[in-house]
Amino acid sequence: MPITDGEAPVLFEFGDLDIIDAEDAEESATSKKHTRRVRAEQYRLSKRRNEAYATMLRTEGVANPAELFSQNPCRTICIVNIGYCAEGLQTLQSLESVFRPYGGFGRVVVDSTKPYSFAIFDSASNAEIAFAEIRDKPCAEFNNKPLVLEYVSPLVFARLAKDSLPGSTEATSEALDESRGLFYVADFISEQEEQAILAHIKEDEERLSTTNGGSDKWHRVQERYVKHYGHSFDYQTKHVGDAAKTASQQLPLWSQPFIERMGERIPSHTLEPDMLTIQRYPPGAGISFHVDSHTAFTDTLAVLSMGTPVQMDFRKPGAPRAAQMSLDLEPRSLLLLTGEARYAWEHAIRIRRTDLVDGAIRERRERWSITIRKVNKAIECNCECPDLCDNGAETVRQLRTCLAAKQTRAHNRLD
């Protein structure tokens, strides 16, 4: 404002200017912090959304999201990042409780082999209300994890949800059975034998703790605990490891009765193991999809389950998306894998605290397993499953080179 005659100019003390500058600076800094926080949240949300989309597209063998999702409101909403194959869904009720407050909600549809799920409404307009209020917002029922939602048309839902009713654990086409090398024996050991084996494991633990400077030879791998007998396994190289990491270089005596019984119950596939691995799974622990190293172990491996049941998933890489199945491993059961089931299929135990079995939610508790294998001394594999074979891996070539050098030295000493 211009100064007129007779008016004195308004003067500001430096202190006032300092205060004004400081307030402006503080407001500017706060605004920048807010902007950075918003951008960081948007980045995290975008990253989660993209990861969820990529997982679903990979599961369905689809390259373009437009093949699955609709831009127009539909009565079926796909929860892209919540499903029994993801780490999100703990109970069916927790997902239902998210949508139940909204009018027209009908039911939730899940498949124990899929990483996504569906919420079905009686009309597109009712679904649209829930969609707008839930999408990308923190969800209290899932530890404030934002839910990634998309509409799916009736035709797409019919295709994706085929055999995806609650409790569905069967494959829709290619499946494993004895003809493909999967043998399953329920009640392979009795309850008394199960308790005796668990007691022996505890006794070995106490004995090792007193004779190995307090070390009981348990090793933590992700969320589970493992102990090896005969040979160890190196989880970095994915191959046979340092003998010093075994609890004993001999198999425990208490394992002999059920090892001998394997040959009696499945005579077509005898196994003379020289490696035994005990695994303890706390509730919610699992193991990612994998195939046991082709060059580290021979054709046949077996798993004895104890404690509580758990669902094991199988999938065949490179096959149609339906080439997957789930199998409920009951306590005291034996699973034996050989041939195609051993070499061409991956298996996993999902990281989650519940399993969906026969339409019911089953809480997981502590589970024990004993894996029995024979080391492949030749470190060679001539299978017809290149997608999963490690015969050409650099680490394996190095191991073969070391083996050849060792054999040469041994031969020279004999000469």
Coordinates of C-alpha atoms in Angstrom, one line a residue:
M1 CA 0.0 0.0 0.0
P2 CA 1.5 3.4 -0.9
I3 CA 2.4 5.8 1.9
T4 CA 0.6 9.1 1.9
D5 CA 1.7 12.4 3.4
G6 CA 1.4 12.5 7.1
E7 CA 1.6 8.8 7.6
A8 CA 4.6 7.2 9.1
P9 CA 5.8 4.0 7.6
V10 CA 5.1 0.8 9.5
L11 CA 8.4 -0.6 10.6
F12 CA 9.1 -4.3 11.4
E13 CA 11.5 -5.4 14.0
F14 CA 14.0 -8.0 13.0
G15 CA 12.6 -10.2 15.6
D16 CA 9.2 -10.0 14.0
L17 CA 10.7 -10.9 10.6
D18 CA 12.6 -13.8 12.2
I19 CA 9.3 -15.1 13.6
I20 CA 7.5 -14.7 10.4
D21 CA 10.3 -16.4 8.5
A22 CA 10.5 -19.2 11.0
E23 CA 6.7 -19.8 10.9
D24 CA 6.8 -19.8 7.1
A25 CA 9.7 -22.2 7.1
E26 CA 8.0 -24.5 9.6
E27 CA 4.8 -24.5 7.6
S28 CA 6.8 -25.1 4.4
A29 CA 8.7 -28.0 6.1
T30 CA 5.5 -29.5 7.5
S31 CA 3.9 -29.3 4.0
K32 CA 7.0 -31.0 2.4
K33 CA 6.9 -33.7 5.1
H34 CA 3.3 -34.3 4.4
T35 CA 3.8 -34.4 0.7
R36 CA 6.7 -36.8 1.1
R37 CA 4.6 -39.0 3.4
V38 CA 1.7 -39.0 1.0
R39 CA 4.0 -39.8 -1.9
A40 CA 5.6 -42.6 0.1
E41 CA 2.2 -44.1 0.9
Q42 CA 1.1 -43.8 -2.7
Y43 CA 4.3 -45.6 -3.8
R44 CA 3.9 -48.4 -1.3
L45 CA 0.3 -48.8 -2.3
S46 CA 1.2 -48.8 -6.0
K47 CA 3.9 -51.4 -5.4
R48 CA 1.5 -53.7 -3.4
R49 CA -1.1 -53.3 -6.2
N50 CA 1.4 -54.2 -8.9
E51 CA 2.7 -57.2 -7.0
A52 CA -0.8 -58.5 -6.5
Y53 CA -1.7 -58.0 -10.2
A54 CA 1.5 -59.7 -11.2
T55 CA 0.9 -62.7 -9.0
M56 CA -2.7 -63.1 -10.2
L57 CA -1.7 -62.8 -13.9
R58 CA 1.1 -65.3 -13.4
T59 CA -1.2 -67.7 -11.7
E60 CA -3.7 -67.6 -14.5
G61 CA -1.2 -67.5 -17.3
V62 CA -2.5 -64.1 -18.5
A63 CA -0.4 -61.2 -19.8
N64 CA -3.0 -58.4 -19.9
P65 CA -5.1 -57.4 -16.8
A66 CA -7.9 -56.3 -19.2
E67 CA -8.5 -60.0 -19.8
L68 CA -9.5 -60.5 -16.2
F69 CA -10.9 -57.2 -14.9
S70 CA -13.8 -55.0 -15.9
Q71 CA -13.9 -51.2 -16.0
N72 CA -17.6 -51.3 -15.3
P73 CA -19.2 -52.1 -12.0
C74 CA -20.2 -55.7 -11.6
R75 CA -21.8 -57.7 -8.8
T76 CA -18.6 -59.7 -8.3
I77 CA -15.5 -58.1 -6.7
C78 CA -12.1 -59.7 -6.9
I79 CA -9.9 -59.2 -3.8
V80 CA -6.7 -59.5 -5.8
N81 CA -4.2 -59.6 -2.8
I82 CA -6.2 -61.8 -0.3
G83 CA -6.5 -65.5 -0.8
Y84 CA -5.4 -68.8 0.7
C85 CA -2.3 -68.9 -1.5
A86 CA -1.3 -65.5 -0.2
E87 CA -0.2 -64.6 3.3
G88 CA -3.2 -62.5 4.0
L89 CA -6.2 -64.7 4.6
Q90 CA -6.3 -66.1 8.1
T91 CA -9.9 -67.1 8.4
L92 CA -12.9 -67.0 6.0
Q93 CA -14.9 -65.1 8.6
S94 CA -12.3 -62.3 8.7
L95 CA -12.8 -61.6 5.0
E96 CA -16.6 -61.9 5.2
S97 CA -16.7 -59.4 8.1
V98 CA -15.1 -56.8 5.7
F99 CA -18.1 -57.0 3.3
R100 CA -20.9 -58.0 5.5
P101 CA -21.8 -54.4 6.7
Y102 CA -22.7 -53.5 3.1
G103 CA -26.2 -54.1 1.7
G104 CA -26.7 -56.9 -0.8
F105 CA -23.6 -58.8 0.2
G106 CA -24.0 -62.5 -0.5
R107 CA -20.9 -64.6 0.1
V108 CA -17.1 -64.9 -0.2
V109 CA -15.7 -67.4 -2.6
V110 CA -12.1 -68.7 -2.2
D111 CA -9.9 -71.5 -3.6
S112 CA -7.2 -73.0 -1.4
T113 CA -4.8 -73.0 -4.4
K114 CA -5.4 -69.4 -5.5
P115 CA -3.8 -66.1 -4.2
Y116 CA -7.1 -64.1 -4.7
S117 CA -10.7 -64.3 -3.6
F118 CA -14.2 -63.0 -4.5
A119 CA -17.0 -61.1 -2.8
I120 CA -20.4 -61.5 -4.5
F121 CA -23.2 -59.0 -4.2
D122 CA -26.8 -59.2 -5.3
S123 CA -26.4 -56.2 -7.7
A124 CA -23.7 -54.2 -9.3
S125 CA -25.0 -51.0 -7.6
N126 CA -24.5 -52.5 -4.1
A127 CA -21.1 -53.9 -5.1
E128 CA -20.1 -50.4 -6.2
I129 CA -20.8 -48.9 -2.8
A130 CA -18.6 -51.4 -1.0
F131 CA -16.0 -51.1 -3.7
A132 CA -15.7 -47.3 -3.3
E133 CA -15.5 -47.4 0.5
I134 CA -13.0 -50.4 0.8
R135 CA -10.7 -50.2 -2.2
D136 CA -7.1 -49.2 -1.4
K137 CA -8.0 -48.2 2.2
P138 CA -6.3 -49.7 5.3
C139 CA -8.4 -52.7 6.5
A140 CA -8.4 -53.3 10.2
E141 CA -9.3 -56.9 9.8
F142 CA -6.0 -57.5 7.9
N143 CA -3.6 -55.4 10.1
N144 CA -4.4 -52.2 8.1
K145 CA -3.3 -53.8 4.9
P146 CA -5.1 -52.0 1.9
L147 CA -7.3 -54.4 -0.1
V148 CA -6.7 -54.4 -3.9
L149 CA -10.1 -54.7 -5.5
E150 CA -11.2 -55.1 -9.1
Y151 CA -14.6 -55.9 -10.8
V152 CA -14.9 -59.1 -12.7
S153 CA -17.6 -59.9 -15.2
P154 CA -19.9 -63.0 -14.9
L155 CA -18.0 -64.8 -17.6
V156 CA -14.6 -64.2 -16.1
F157 CA -15.8 -65.1 -12.7
A158 CA -17.3 -68.4 -14.0
R159 CA -13.9 -69.2 -15.5
L160 CA -11.8 -68.2 -12.5
A161 CA -14.1 -69.6 -9.8
K162 CA -14.6 -72.9 -11.5
D163 CA -14.2 -75.5 -8.6
S164 CA -13.4 -72.6 -6.3
L165 CA -16.2 -73.1 -3.9
P166 CA -15.2 -73.1 -0.2
G167 CA -13.4 -76.3 0.6
S168 CA -12.3 -77.1 -3.0
T169 CA -8.9 -78.7 -2.9
E170 CA -9.1 -80.8 -6.1
A171 CA -7.3 -80.0 -9.3
T172 CA -9.4 -79.3 -12.3
S173 CA -7.3 -81.4 -14.7
E174 CA -3.9 -83.0 -14.4
A175 CA -3.3 -84.4 -11.0
L176 CA -0.8 -86.5 -9.1
D177 CA -1.4 -90.1 -8.2
E178 CA 0.6 -93.4 -7.8
S179 CA 0.9 -93.7 -11.6
R180 CA 2.8 -90.4 -11.6
G181 CA 4.9 -91.2 -8.5
L182 CA 2.9 -89.9 -5.5
F183 CA 2.2 -92.5 -2.8
Y184 CA 0.2 -91.6 0.3
V185 CA -0.2 -93.9 3.3
A186 CA -2.5 -92.8 6.1
D187 CA -1.8 -94.1 9.6
F188 CA 1.7 -95.3 8.6
I189 CA 2.7 -95.3 12.2
S190 CA 0.5 -95.6 15.3
E191 CA -0.2 -92.9 17.9
Q192 CA 2.1 -94.7 20.3
E193 CA 4.9 -94.8 17.8
E194 CA 4.3 -91.1 17.0
Q195 CA 4.7 -90.2 20.7
A196 CA 7.8 -92.5 21.0
I197 CA 9.5 -90.8 18.1
L198 CA 8.7 -87.3 19.4
A199 CA 10.1 -88.4 22.8
H200 CA 13.3 -89.7 21.1
I201 CA 13.7 -86.3 19.3
K202 CA 13.4 -84.6 22.7
E203 CA 16.0 -86.9 24.2
D204 CA 18.4 -86.4 21.4
E205 CA 18.0 -82.6 21.8
E206 CA 18.9 -82.8 25.5
R207 CA 21.8 -85.2 24.9
L208 CA 23.3 -82.9 22.2
S209 CA 22.9 -79.8 24.4
T210 CA 25.1 -81.4 27.0
T211 CA 27.7 -82.8 24.7
N212 CA 28.1 -80.0 22.1
G213 CA 28.7 -77.0 24.2
G214 CA 25.1 -76.1 24.5
S215 CA 24.3 -76.6 20.8
D216 CA 21.4 -78.9 20.1
K217 CA 22.1 -78.8 16.3
W218 CA 18.8 -77.2 15.5
H219 CA 19.0 -74.6 12.7
R220 CA 16.4 -72.0 11.9
V221 CA 15.4 -71.7 8.3
Q222 CA 12.9 -68.9 7.8
E223 CA 10.1 -69.7 10.3
R224 CA 10.8 -73.4 10.7
Y225 CA 13.6 -75.4 12.5
V226 CA 15.6 -78.2 11.0
K227 CA 18.0 -80.9 12.3
H228 CA 20.0 -83.2 10.0
Y229 CA 21.3 -86.7 10.5
G230 CA 23.7 -88.5 8.1
H231 CA 24.3 -85.5 5.9
S232 CA 23.4 -81.8 6.3
F233 CA 21.8 -79.5 3.7
D234 CA 23.2 -76.1 2.7
Y235 CA 20.2 -73.8 2.1
Q236 CA 22.4 -71.3 0.3
T237 CA 23.8 -73.7 -2.3
K238 CA 20.7 -75.9 -2.3
H239 CA 22.9 -78.9 -2.0
V240 CA 24.5 -81.3 0.5
G241 CA 26.3 -79.3 3.2
D242 CA 28.9 -79.5 5.8
A243 CA 29.0 -82.7 7.8
A244 CA 29.9 -80.8 11.0
K245 CA 26.3 -79.3 10.9
T246 CA 24.7 -82.7 11.4
A247 CA 23.4 -83.9 14.8
S248 CA 25.1 -87.2 13.9
Q249 CA 26.7 -88.7 10.7
Q250 CA 24.6 -91.8 11.4
L251 CA 20.9 -92.1 11.2
P252 CA 19.2 -92.4 14.6
L253 CA 18.5 -96.0 15.7
W254 CA 14.9 -95.0 16.5
S255 CA 14.3 -94.3 12.8
Q256 CA 15.1 -97.9 11.6
P257 CA 11.7 -99.5 12.3
F258 CA 9.6 -97.1 10.1
I259 CA 12.3 -97.0 7.4
E260 CA 12.1 -100.8 7.1
R261 CA 8.3 -100.5 7.1
M262 CA 8.4 -98.3 4.0
G263 CA 9.8 -101.1 2.0
E264 CA 7.0 -103.4 3.2
R265 CA 4.2 -100.9 2.6
I266 CA 5.5 -99.6 -0.8
P267 CA 7.6 -102.5 -2.1
S268 CA 7.8 -101.1 -5.6
H269 CA 9.9 -98.2 -4.4
T270 CA 12.4 -99.2 -1.8
L271 CA 14.7 -96.5 -0.3
E272 CA 18.0 -97.0 1.5
P273 CA 18.4 -93.6 3.0
D274 CA 21.6 -92.1 4.3
M275 CA 20.1 -88.7 5.3
L276 CA 17.2 -87.9 7.7
T277 CA 16.0 -84.3 8.4
I278 CA 13.7 -83.4 11.2
Q279 CA 11.6 -80.3 10.7
R280 CA 9.5 -78.4 13.3
Y281 CA 6.9 -76.1 12.0
P282 CA 5.5 -73.6 14.5
P283 CA 1.8 -72.5 13.8
G284 CA 1.7 -70.5 10.6
A285 CA 5.2 -71.6 9.4
G286 CA 5.6 -73.1 5.9
I287 CA 8.0 -73.7 3.1
S288 CA 7.9 -72.1 -0.3
F289 CA 7.4 -73.9 -3.6
H290 CA 10.5 -76.0 -4.4
V291 CA 11.7 -79.3 -5.8
D292 CA 14.4 -81.2 -3.9
S293 CA 17.6 -80.9 -5.8
H294 CA 17.9 -83.4 -8.6
T295 CA 21.6 -83.7 -8.3
A296 CA 21.8 -83.8 -4.5
F297 CA 19.4 -86.7 -4.0
T298 CA 18.3 -89.8 -5.7
D299 CA 14.9 -90.7 -7.3
T300 CA 12.9 -91.3 -4.1
L301 CA 12.2 -89.3 -1.0
A302 CA 9.7 -89.7 1.8
V303 CA 8.0 -87.5 4.4
L304 CA 6.6 -88.7 7.7
S305 CA 4.1 -86.2 9.3
M306 CA 3.5 -85.9 13.0
G307 CA 1.7 -83.5 15.4
T308 CA -1.1 -81.8 13.5
P309 CA -2.4 -82.0 9.9
V310 CA -1.3 -79.5 7.2
Q311 CA -2.2 -78.9 3.6
M312 CA 0.6 -79.4 1.0
D313 CA 0.2 -77.8 -2.4
F314 CA 1.7 -79.2 -5.6
R315 CA 2.2 -77.5 -9.0
K316 CA 3.8 -78.4 -12.3
P317 CA 5.7 -75.5 -13.9
G318 CA 5.1 -75.0 -17.6
A319 CA 1.9 -77.0 -17.5
P320 CA -1.7 -75.5 -17.9
R321 CA -2.7 -73.5 -14.8
A322 CA -4.9 -76.3 -13.7
A323 CA -1.9 -78.6 -13.2
Q324 CA -2.0 -78.0 -9.4
M325 CA -3.4 -79.8 -6.5
S326 CA -3.5 -79.9 -2.7
L327 CA -3.1 -82.9 -0.4
D328 CA -4.0 -82.9 3.3
L329 CA -1.0 -84.5 5.2
E330 CA -2.6 -86.1 8.2
P331 CA -0.6 -86.9 11.4
R332 CA 1.2 -90.2 11.2
S333 CA 0.9 -90.4 7.4
L334 CA 3.7 -91.1 5.0
L335 CA 4.1 -89.3 1.7
L336 CA 6.5 -90.8 -0.9
L337 CA 7.6 -89.0 -4.1
T338 CA 9.3 -90.6 -7.0
G339 CA 9.5 -90.3 -10.8
E340 CA 7.4 -87.5 -12.2
A341 CA 6.1 -86.4 -8.8
R342 CA 9.7 -86.1 -7.5
Y343 CA 11.3 -84.4 -10.5
A344 CA 8.6 -82.5 -12.4
W345 CA 6.3 -81.1 -9.7
E346 CA 7.1 -78.5 -7.0
H347 CA 5.6 -78.8 -3.5
A348 CA 5.0 -76.2 -0.8
I349 CA 3.3 -75.6 2.6
R350 CA 1.7 -72.1 2.5
I351 CA 2.7 -69.6 5.2
R352 CA -0.6 -69.1 7.0
R353 CA -2.3 -70.0 10.3
T354 CA -5.3 -71.8 8.8
D355 CA -6.2 -74.3 6.1
L356 CA -9.5 -74.6 4.3
V357 CA -10.5 -78.2 4.2
D358 CA -13.9 -79.6 3.2
G359 CA -15.5 -76.2 3.5
A360 CA -14.2 -75.6 7.1
I361 CA -11.4 -73.4 8.5
R362 CA -8.9 -75.5 10.4
E363 CA -6.4 -73.8 12.7
R364 CA -2.8 -74.9 12.5
R365 CA -0.8 -76.0 15.5
E366 CA 2.8 -77.2 15.8
R367 CA 3.7 -79.9 13.2
W368 CA 6.7 -82.1 13.0
S369 CA 8.0 -83.9 9.9
I370 CA 10.8 -86.3 9.1
T371 CA 12.2 -86.2 5.5
I372 CA 14.2 -89.3 4.4
R373 CA 16.5 -89.1 1.4
K374 CA 19.5 -90.8 -0.2
V375 CA 22.4 -88.6 -1.4
N376 CA 23.2 -88.7 -5.1
K377 CA 27.0 -89.4 -4.9
A378 CA 27.4 -88.9 -8.6
I379 CA 26.0 -85.3 -8.5
E380 CA 24.4 -86.1 -11.9
C381 CA 20.8 -86.0 -13.2
N382 CA 19.5 -87.2 -16.6
C383 CA 15.9 -86.4 -16.1
E384 CA 13.5 -84.9 -18.7
C385 CA 12.4 -82.0 -16.6
P386 CA 14.7 -79.1 -17.6
D387 CA 12.5 -76.5 -15.9
L388 CA 13.4 -77.8 -12.5
C389 CA 16.7 -79.6 -13.0
D390 CA 19.9 -78.2 -11.5
N391 CA 22.2 -80.5 -13.4
G392 CA 23.6 -77.5 -15.4
A393 CA 23.8 -75.0 -12.5
E394 CA 27.2 -73.4 -11.9
T395 CA 27.3 -74.5 -8.3
V396 CA 26.7 -78.1 -9.3
R397 CA 29.4 -78.0 -12.0
Q398 CA 31.8 -76.8 -9.4
L399 CA 30.8 -79.6 -7.0
R400 CA 31.4 -82.1 -9.8
T401 CA 34.8 -80.6 -10.5
C402 CA 35.7 -80.9 -6.8
L403 CA 34.5 -84.5 -6.8
A404 CA 36.6 -85.4 -9.8
A405 CA 39.7 -83.8 -8.3
K406 CA 39.1 -85.7 -5.1
Q407 CA 38.7 -89.0 -6.9
T408 CA 41.9 -88.3 -8.9
R409 CA 43.9 -87.6 -5.7
A410 CA 42.5 -90.8 -4.2
H411 CA 43.5 -92.8 -7.3
N412 CA 47.0 -91.3 -7.3
R413 CA 47.5 -92.3 -3.7
L414 CA 46.6 -95.9 -4.5
D415 CA 49.2 -95.9 -7.4

